Coordinates of C-alpha atoms in Angstrom, one line a residue:
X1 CA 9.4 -91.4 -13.5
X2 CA 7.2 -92.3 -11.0
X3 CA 8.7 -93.0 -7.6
X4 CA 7.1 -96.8 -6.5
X5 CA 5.1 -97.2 -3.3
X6 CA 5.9 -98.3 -0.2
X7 CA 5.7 -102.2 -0.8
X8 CA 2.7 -103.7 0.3
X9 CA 2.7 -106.9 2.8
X10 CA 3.4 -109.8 1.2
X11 CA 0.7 -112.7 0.8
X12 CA 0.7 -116.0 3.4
X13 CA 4.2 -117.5 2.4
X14 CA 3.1 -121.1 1.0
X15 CA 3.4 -124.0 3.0
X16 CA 3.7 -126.3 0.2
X17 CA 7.5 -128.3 0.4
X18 CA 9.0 -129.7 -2.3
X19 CA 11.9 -132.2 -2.1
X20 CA 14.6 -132.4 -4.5
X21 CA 17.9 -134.2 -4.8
X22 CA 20.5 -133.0 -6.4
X23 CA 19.0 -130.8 -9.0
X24 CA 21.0 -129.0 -11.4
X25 CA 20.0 -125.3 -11.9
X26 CA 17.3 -124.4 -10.6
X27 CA 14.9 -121.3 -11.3
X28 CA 12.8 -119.3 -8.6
X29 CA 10.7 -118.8 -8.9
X30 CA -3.4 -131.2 -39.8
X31 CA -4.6 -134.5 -38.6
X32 CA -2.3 -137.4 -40.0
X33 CA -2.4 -140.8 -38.6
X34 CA 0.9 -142.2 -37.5
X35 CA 1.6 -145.7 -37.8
X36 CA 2.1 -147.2 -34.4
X37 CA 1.7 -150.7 -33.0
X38 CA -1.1 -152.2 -31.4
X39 CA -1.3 -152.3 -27.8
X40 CA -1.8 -156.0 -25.9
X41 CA -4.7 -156.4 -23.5
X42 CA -3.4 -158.4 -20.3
X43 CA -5.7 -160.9 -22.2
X44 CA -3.5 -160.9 -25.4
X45 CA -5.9 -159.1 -27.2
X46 CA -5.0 -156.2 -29.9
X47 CA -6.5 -153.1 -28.4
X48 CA -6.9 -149.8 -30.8
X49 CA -3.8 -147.9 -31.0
X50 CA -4.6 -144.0 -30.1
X51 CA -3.9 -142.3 -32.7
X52 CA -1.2 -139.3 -33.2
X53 CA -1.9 -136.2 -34.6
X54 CA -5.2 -134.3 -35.2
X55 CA -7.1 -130.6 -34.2
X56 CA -6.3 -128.7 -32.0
X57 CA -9.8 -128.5 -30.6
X58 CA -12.3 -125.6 -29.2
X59 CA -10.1 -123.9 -27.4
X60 CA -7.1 -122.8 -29.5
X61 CA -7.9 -119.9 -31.7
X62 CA -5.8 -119.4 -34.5
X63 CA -5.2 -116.5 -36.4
X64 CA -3.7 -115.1 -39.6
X65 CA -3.4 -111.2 -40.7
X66 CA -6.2 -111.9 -42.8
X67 CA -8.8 -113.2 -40.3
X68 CA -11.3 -111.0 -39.7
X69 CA -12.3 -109.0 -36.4
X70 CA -9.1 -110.1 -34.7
X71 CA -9.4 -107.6 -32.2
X72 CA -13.2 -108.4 -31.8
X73 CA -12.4 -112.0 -30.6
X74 CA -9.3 -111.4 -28.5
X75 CA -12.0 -108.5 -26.4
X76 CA -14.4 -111.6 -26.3
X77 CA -12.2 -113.8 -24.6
X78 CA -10.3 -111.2 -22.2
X79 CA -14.1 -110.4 -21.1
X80 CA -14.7 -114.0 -19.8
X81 CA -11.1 -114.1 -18.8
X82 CA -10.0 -110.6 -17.3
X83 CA -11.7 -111.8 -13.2
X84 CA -11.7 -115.4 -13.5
X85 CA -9.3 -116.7 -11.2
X86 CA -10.8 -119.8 -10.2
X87 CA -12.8 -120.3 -13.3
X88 CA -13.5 -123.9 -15.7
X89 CA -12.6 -121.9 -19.3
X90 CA -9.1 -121.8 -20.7
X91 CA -7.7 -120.8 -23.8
X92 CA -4.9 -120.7 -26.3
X93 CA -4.7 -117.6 -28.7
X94 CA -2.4 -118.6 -31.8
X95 CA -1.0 -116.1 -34.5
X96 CA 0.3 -117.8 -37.5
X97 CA 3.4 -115.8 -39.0
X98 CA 2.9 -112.1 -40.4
X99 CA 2.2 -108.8 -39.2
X100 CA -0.7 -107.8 -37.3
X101 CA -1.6 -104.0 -37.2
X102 CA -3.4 -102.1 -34.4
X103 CA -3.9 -105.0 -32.2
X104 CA -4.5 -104.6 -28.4
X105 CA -4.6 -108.0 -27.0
X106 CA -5.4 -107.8 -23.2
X107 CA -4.6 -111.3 -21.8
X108 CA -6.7 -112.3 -18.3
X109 CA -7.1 -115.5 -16.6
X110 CA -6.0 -119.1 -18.1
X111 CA -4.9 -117.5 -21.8
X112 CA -1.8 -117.8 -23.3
X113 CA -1.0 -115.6 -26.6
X114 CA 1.8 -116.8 -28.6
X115 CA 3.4 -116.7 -32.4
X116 CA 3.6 -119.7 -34.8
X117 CA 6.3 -118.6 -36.1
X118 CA 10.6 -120.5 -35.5
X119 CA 11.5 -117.4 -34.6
X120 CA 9.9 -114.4 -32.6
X121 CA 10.1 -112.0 -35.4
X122 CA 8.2 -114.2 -37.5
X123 CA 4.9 -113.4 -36.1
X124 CA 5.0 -109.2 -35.5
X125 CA 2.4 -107.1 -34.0
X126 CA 2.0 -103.5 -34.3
X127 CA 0.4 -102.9 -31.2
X128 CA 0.7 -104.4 -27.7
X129 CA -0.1 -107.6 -25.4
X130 CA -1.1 -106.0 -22.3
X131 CA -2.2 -107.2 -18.9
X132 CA -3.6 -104.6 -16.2
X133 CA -5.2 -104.8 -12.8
X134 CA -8.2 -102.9 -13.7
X135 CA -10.4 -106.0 -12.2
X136 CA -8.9 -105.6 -8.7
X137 CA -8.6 -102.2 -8.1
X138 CA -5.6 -101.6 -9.9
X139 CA -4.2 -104.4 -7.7
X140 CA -1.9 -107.0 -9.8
X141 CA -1.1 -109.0 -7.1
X142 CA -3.5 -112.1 -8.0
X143 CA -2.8 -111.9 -11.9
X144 CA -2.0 -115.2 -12.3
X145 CA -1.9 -117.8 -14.9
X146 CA -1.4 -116.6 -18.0
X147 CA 1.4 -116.5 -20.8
X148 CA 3.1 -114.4 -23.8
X149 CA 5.1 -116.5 -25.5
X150 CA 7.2 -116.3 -29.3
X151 CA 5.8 -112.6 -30.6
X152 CA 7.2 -109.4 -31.4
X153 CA 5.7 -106.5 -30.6
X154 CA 5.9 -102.6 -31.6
X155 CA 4.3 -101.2 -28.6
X156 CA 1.2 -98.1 -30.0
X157 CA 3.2 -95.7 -26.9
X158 CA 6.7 -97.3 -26.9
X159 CA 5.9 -99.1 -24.0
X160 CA 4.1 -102.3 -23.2
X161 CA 2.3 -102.9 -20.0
X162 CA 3.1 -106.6 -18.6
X163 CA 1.4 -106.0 -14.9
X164 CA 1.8 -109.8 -13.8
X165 CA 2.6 -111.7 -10.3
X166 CA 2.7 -115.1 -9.9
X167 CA 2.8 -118.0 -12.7
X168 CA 2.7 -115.7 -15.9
X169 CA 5.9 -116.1 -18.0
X170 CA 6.9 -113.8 -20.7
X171 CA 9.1 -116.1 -22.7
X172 CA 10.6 -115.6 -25.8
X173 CA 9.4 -112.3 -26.3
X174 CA 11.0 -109.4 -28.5
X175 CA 9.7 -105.8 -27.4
X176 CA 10.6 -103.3 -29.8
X177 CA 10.5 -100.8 -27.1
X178 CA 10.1 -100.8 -23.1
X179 CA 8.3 -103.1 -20.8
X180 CA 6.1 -101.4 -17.6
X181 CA 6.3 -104.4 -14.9
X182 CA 2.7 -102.1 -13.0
X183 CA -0.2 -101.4 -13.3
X184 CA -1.7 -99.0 -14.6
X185 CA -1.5 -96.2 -11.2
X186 CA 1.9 -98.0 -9.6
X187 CA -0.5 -100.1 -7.5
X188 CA 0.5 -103.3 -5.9
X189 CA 2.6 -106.1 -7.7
X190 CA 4.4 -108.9 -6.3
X191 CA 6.5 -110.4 -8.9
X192 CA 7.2 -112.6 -12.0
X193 CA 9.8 -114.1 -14.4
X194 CA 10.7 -113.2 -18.0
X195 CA 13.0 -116.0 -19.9
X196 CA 14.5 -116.1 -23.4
X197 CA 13.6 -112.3 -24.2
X198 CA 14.7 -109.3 -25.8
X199 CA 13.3 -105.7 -24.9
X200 CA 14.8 -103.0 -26.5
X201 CA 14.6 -100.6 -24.3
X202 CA 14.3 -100.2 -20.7
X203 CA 12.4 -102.3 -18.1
X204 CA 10.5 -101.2 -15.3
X205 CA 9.4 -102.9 -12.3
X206 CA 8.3 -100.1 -10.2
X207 CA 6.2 -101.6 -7.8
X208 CA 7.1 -105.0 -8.5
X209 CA 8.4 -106.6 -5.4
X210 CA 10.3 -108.9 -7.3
X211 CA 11.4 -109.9 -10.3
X212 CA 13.3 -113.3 -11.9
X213 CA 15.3 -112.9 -15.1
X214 CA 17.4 -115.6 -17.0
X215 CA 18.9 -115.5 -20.7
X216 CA 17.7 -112.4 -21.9
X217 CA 19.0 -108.9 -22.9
X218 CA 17.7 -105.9 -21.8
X219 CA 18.1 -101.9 -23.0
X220 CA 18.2 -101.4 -18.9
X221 CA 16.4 -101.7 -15.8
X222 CA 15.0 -99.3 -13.4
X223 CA 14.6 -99.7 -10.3
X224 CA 14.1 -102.8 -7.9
X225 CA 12.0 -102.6 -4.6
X226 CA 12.8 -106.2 -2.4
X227 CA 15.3 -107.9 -5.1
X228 CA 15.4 -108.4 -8.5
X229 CA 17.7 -111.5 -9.9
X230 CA 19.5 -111.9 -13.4
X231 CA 21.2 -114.8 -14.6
X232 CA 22.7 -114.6 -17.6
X233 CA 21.6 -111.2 -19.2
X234 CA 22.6 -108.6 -21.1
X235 CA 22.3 -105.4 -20.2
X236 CA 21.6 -106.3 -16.5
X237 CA 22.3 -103.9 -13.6
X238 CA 25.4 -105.0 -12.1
X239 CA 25.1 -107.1 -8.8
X240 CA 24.3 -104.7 -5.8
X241 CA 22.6 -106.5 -3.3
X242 CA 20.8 -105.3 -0.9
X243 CA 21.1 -101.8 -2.2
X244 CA 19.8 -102.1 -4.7
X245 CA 18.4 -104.9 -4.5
X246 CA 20.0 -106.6 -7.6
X247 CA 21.6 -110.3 -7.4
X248 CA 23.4 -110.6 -10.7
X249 CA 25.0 -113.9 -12.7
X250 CA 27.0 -112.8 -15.4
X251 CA 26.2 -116.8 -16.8
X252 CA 23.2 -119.4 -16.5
X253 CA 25.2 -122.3 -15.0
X254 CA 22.4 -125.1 -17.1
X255 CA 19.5 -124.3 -18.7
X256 CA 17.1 -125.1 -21.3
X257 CA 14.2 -123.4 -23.2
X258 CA 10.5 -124.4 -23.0
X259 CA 9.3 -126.6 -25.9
X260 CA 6.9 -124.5 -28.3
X261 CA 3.9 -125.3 -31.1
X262 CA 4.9 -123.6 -34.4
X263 CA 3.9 -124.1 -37.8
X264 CA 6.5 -125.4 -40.6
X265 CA 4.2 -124.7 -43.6
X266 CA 0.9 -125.6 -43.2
X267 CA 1.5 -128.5 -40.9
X268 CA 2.3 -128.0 -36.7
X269 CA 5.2 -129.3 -35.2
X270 CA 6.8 -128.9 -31.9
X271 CA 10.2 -127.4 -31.3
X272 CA 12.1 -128.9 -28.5
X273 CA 15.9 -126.7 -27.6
X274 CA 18.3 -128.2 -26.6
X275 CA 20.0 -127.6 -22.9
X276 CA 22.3 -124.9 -23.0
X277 CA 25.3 -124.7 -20.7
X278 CA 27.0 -121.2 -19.0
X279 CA 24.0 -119.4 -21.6
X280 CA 24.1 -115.5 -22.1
X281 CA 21.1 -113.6 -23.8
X282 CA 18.7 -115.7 -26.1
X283 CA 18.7 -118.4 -27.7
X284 CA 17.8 -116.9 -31.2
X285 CA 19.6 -114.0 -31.5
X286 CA 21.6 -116.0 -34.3
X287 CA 18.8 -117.7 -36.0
X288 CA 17.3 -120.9 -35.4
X289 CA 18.2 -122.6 -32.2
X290 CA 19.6 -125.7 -31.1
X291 CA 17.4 -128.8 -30.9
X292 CA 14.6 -131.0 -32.4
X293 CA 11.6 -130.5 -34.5
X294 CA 9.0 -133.1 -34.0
X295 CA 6.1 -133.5 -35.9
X296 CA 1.9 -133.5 -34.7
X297 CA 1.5 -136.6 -35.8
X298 CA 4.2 -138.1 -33.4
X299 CA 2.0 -136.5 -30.4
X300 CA -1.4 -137.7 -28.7
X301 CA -3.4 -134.4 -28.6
X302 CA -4.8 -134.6 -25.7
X303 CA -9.0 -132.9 -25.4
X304 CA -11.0 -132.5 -22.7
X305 CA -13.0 -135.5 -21.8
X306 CA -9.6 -138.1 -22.1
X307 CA -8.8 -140.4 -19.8
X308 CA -5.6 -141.5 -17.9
X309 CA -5.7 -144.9 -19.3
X310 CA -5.8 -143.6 -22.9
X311 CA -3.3 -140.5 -22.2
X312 CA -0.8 -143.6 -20.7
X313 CA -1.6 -146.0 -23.5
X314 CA -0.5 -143.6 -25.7
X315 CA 2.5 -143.2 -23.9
X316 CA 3.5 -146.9 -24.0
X317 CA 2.9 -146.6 -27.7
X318 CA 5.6 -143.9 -28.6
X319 CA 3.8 -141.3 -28.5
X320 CA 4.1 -137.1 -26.7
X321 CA 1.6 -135.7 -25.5
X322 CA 0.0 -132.2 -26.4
X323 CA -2.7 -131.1 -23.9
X324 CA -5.2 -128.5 -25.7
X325 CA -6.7 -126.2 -23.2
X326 CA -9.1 -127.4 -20.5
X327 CA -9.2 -129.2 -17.3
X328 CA -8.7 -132.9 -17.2
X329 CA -10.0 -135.2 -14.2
X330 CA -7.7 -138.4 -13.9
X331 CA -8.6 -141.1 -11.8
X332 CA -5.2 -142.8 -12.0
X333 CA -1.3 -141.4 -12.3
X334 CA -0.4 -140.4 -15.7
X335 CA 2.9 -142.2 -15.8
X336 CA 5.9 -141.1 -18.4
X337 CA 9.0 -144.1 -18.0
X338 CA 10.4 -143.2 -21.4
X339 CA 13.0 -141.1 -21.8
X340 CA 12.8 -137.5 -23.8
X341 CA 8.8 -138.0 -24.0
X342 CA 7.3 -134.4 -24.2
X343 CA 4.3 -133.3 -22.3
X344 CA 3.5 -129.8 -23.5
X345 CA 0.1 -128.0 -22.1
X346 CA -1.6 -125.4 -24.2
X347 CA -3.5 -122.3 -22.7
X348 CA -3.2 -123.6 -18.7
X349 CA -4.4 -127.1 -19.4
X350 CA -4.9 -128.3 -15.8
X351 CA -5.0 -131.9 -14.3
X352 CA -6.9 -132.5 -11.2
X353 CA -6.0 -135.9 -9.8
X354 CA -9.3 -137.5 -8.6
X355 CA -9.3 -139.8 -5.2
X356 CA -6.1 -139.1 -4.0
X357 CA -3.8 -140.2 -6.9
X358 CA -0.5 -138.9 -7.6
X359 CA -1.2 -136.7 -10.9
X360 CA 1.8 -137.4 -12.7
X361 CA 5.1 -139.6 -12.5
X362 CA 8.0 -139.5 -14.0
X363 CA 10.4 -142.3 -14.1
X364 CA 14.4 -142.2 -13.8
X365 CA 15.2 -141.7 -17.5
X366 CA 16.5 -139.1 -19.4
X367 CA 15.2 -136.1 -21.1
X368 CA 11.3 -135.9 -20.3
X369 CA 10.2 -132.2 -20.7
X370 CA 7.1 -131.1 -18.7
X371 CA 6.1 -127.8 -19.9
X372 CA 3.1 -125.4 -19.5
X373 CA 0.6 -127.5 -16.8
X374 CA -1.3 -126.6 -14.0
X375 CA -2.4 -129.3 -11.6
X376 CA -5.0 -128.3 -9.4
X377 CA -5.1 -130.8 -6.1
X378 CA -8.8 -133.0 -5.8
X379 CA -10.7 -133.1 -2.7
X380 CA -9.2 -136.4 -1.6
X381 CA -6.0 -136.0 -0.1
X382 CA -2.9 -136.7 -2.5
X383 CA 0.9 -137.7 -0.9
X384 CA 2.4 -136.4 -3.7
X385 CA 1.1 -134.3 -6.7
X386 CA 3.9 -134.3 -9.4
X387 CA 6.9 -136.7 -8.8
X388 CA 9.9 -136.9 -10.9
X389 CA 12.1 -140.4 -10.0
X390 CA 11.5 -142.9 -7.8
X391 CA 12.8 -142.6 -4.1
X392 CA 16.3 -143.3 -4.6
X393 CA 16.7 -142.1 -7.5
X394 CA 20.7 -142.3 -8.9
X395 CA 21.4 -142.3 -12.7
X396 CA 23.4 -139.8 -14.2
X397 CA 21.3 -137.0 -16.0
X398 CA 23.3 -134.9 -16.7
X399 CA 23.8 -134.9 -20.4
X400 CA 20.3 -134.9 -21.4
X401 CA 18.5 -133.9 -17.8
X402 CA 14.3 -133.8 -17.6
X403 CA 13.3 -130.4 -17.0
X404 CA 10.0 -128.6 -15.6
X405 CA 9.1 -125.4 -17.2
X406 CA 6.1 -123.7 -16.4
X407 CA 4.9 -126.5 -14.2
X408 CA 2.4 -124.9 -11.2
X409 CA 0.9 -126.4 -8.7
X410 CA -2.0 -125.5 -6.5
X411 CA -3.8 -126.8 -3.6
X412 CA -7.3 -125.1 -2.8
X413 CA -8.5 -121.8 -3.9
X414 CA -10.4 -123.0 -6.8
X415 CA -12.3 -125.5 -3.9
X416 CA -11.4 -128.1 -1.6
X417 CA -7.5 -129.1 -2.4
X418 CA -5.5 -131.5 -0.1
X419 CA -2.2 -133.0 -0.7
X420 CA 0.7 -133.7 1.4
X421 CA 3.9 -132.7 -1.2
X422 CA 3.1 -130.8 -4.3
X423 CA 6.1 -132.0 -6.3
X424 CA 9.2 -134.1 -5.6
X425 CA 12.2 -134.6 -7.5
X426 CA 14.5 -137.7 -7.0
X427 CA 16.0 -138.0 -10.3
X428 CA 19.6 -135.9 -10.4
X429 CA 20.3 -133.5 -12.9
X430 CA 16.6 -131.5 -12.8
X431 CA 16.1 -128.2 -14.2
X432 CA 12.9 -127.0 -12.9
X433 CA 12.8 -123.7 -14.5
X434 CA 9.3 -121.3 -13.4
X435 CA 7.0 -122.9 -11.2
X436 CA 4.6 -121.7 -8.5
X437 CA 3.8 -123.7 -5.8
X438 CA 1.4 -122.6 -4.3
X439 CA -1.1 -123.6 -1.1
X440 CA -4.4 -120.8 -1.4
X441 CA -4.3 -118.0 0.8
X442 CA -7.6 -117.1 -0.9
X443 CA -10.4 -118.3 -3.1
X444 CA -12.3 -121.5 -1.6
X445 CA -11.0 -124.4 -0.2
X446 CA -7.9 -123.5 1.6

């Protein structure tokens, strides 16, 4: 084994603050119309219901054993992707269920991979889902935003290369094998977060700095450089800290799994777990997990080009919401008041809130999930950029809390960003589980 290198500086701490009250446990780091009322104009008039259901658009490729050139169009993508970290593109790659042979699928900027399948082992691939740092000099400490999500893979050398830092979650993944945290050369990495996983065999951070695991199991673990955390994972190093560097929780004290797109059949539907309380290792080891199916049709999917007016209309009607990959201007708050609404983005779909609006609020109810967004501040100042209950916030949550999964935030970098607070939470009982909060320390604008 290779011994890791002498950790490199970190980046510029963020400056960002988030504000939270009494959340609960907290993480570090097709188309079928559904029948739904007609909205009221403040005139009394019936406006046109937005309708549920529909494509997925442009940017969600889809795949099945049979489709041709696979590994053709994955390359395609990765080449736009690989070195754009401030870039407009972003994209969902989808694999139905089945087995997919000899398959290399390098995953760069904005791209999340994942399986269609209930289950992990649904969707298998005999080969690898790989990210390196060959675009910076063997230097993974700016590969962000991007996903692996629902797969399981059989790794071409046994081991699968996963060289990630900041906002890139490897989430209900099996790995039939081991899982290299570096890059290719044990260059620079400075650490990311694995959830609801299964590798077989041993993981290695090596130069990762550091590392966030929860409700996993793991064949072992090799090393840690500035600390490595566990909560509720088997197969953990026991806790250590500072030498080594391990902070272990036998349990995860409250928890709850991102919602997913999978297919049932021919048709899409969106699989929503339930919270899980004192969890160890996955959720599926046993078969299909707790919690809800809910059909396309009861979502708004959301393209590039829609509005905050119609994104809240459809809202008020009933209606989730399912962002497809691409950015989204809004010129006022998308606001969410009813309880257990989902608002699931696909492939980085990112929101930039246009003169100085809040992005997105969420009232004091239960149950909203908010999973797999980016939101990118404008160049008009915003207070706030995500907020979750009004100030003064006090009903009790905790039976069916909202939760933030996958949720980043970023101010400058991609251009001129400015906002005061990038997310606060006043509504008890929050899980905010992964998130990156982040204020540039490179790029444009910061």
């Amino acid at each position: 084994m290779h011994a890791p290198p002498t950790p490199p500086t970190p980046p510029t701490a963020p400056r960002t603050r988030l504000r939270t009250r009494a959340l609960g446990f907290a993480a570090l780091a097709v188309a079928m119309l559904m029948s739904v009322p007609t909205a009221q104009t403040a005139f009394g008039e019936e406006a046109k219901a937005v309708p549920g259901g529909g494509d997925l658009g442009p940017n969600v490729h889809v795949f099945d054993p049979s489709t041709p050139d696979i590994q053709g169009k994955v390359d395609e993508i990765f080449k736009k992707q690989e070195s754009a970290q401030f870039g407009l593109d972003r994209h969902a790659l989808m694999f139905k269920p089945g087995t997919y042979d000899n398959i290399n699928a390098q995953i760069g900027f904005y791209t999340q991979i994942a399986g269609l399948g209930l289950h992990p082992n649904d969707t298998t691939f005999n080969g690898d889902v790989t990210v390196d740092a060959g675009w910076f000099d063997g230097n993974a400490t700016q590969n962000f935003w991007r996903s692996a999500e629902n797969l399981t893979l059989n790794p071409v050398s046994g081991t699968n290369r996963w060289a990630v830092s900041q906002a890139a979650p490897f989430r209900r993944m099996h790995v039939k094998g081991g899982l290299n945290l570096a890059p290719d050369g044990y260059g620079w990495a400075s650490g990311g977060y694995i959830a609801d996983s299964k590798i077989d065999g041993e993981v290695g951070p090596y130069s990762q700095q550091q590392w966030y695991t929860r409700d996993s199991s793991v064949g072992g673990w090799v090393n840690g450089v500035w600390n490595m955390t566990f909560s509720g994972v088997e197969g953990a190093p026991a806790n250590s800290f500072p030498e080594p560097p391990y902070t272990t929780l036998d349990t995860t004290p409250i928890s709850r799994e991102k919602p997913f797109l999978y297919l049932d059949g021919d048709d899409y539907k969106v699989f929503v777990p339930e919270k899980r309380e004192n969890a160890r290792g996955v959720s599926w080891a046993d078969g299909t997990p707790a919690g809800e199916s809910i059909p396309l049709n009861q979502f708004y999917v959301v393209k590039e080009g829609a509005d905050a007016a119609t994104i809240n209309a459809a809202v008020e009607q009933g209606l989730h919401l399912l962002f497809t990959p691409g950015v989204y201007h809004i010129d006022e708050t998308i606001t969410i008041d009813r309880a257990d609404t989902v608002a699931l983005g696909l492939g980085l779909a990112t929101i930039i809130p246009d003169n100085g609006v809040t992005a997105i609020k969420v009232g004091d109810v239960d149950g909203v999930k908010l999973a797999g967004l980016l939101v990118d501040a404008g160049p008009v100042n915003s207070e706030t950029l995500i907020e979750v209950g009004p100030e003064n916030a006090s009903a009790d949550h905790s039976a069916n809390p909202t939760s933030l999964q996958d949720v980043f935030v970023r101010i400058g970098g991609a251009g001129p960003g400015k906002a005061t607070t990038s997310i606060v939470v006043n509504s008890d009982d929050t899980i905010i589980d992964h998130t990156w909060v982040w204020r540039a320390d490179h790029g444009e604008g910061w």
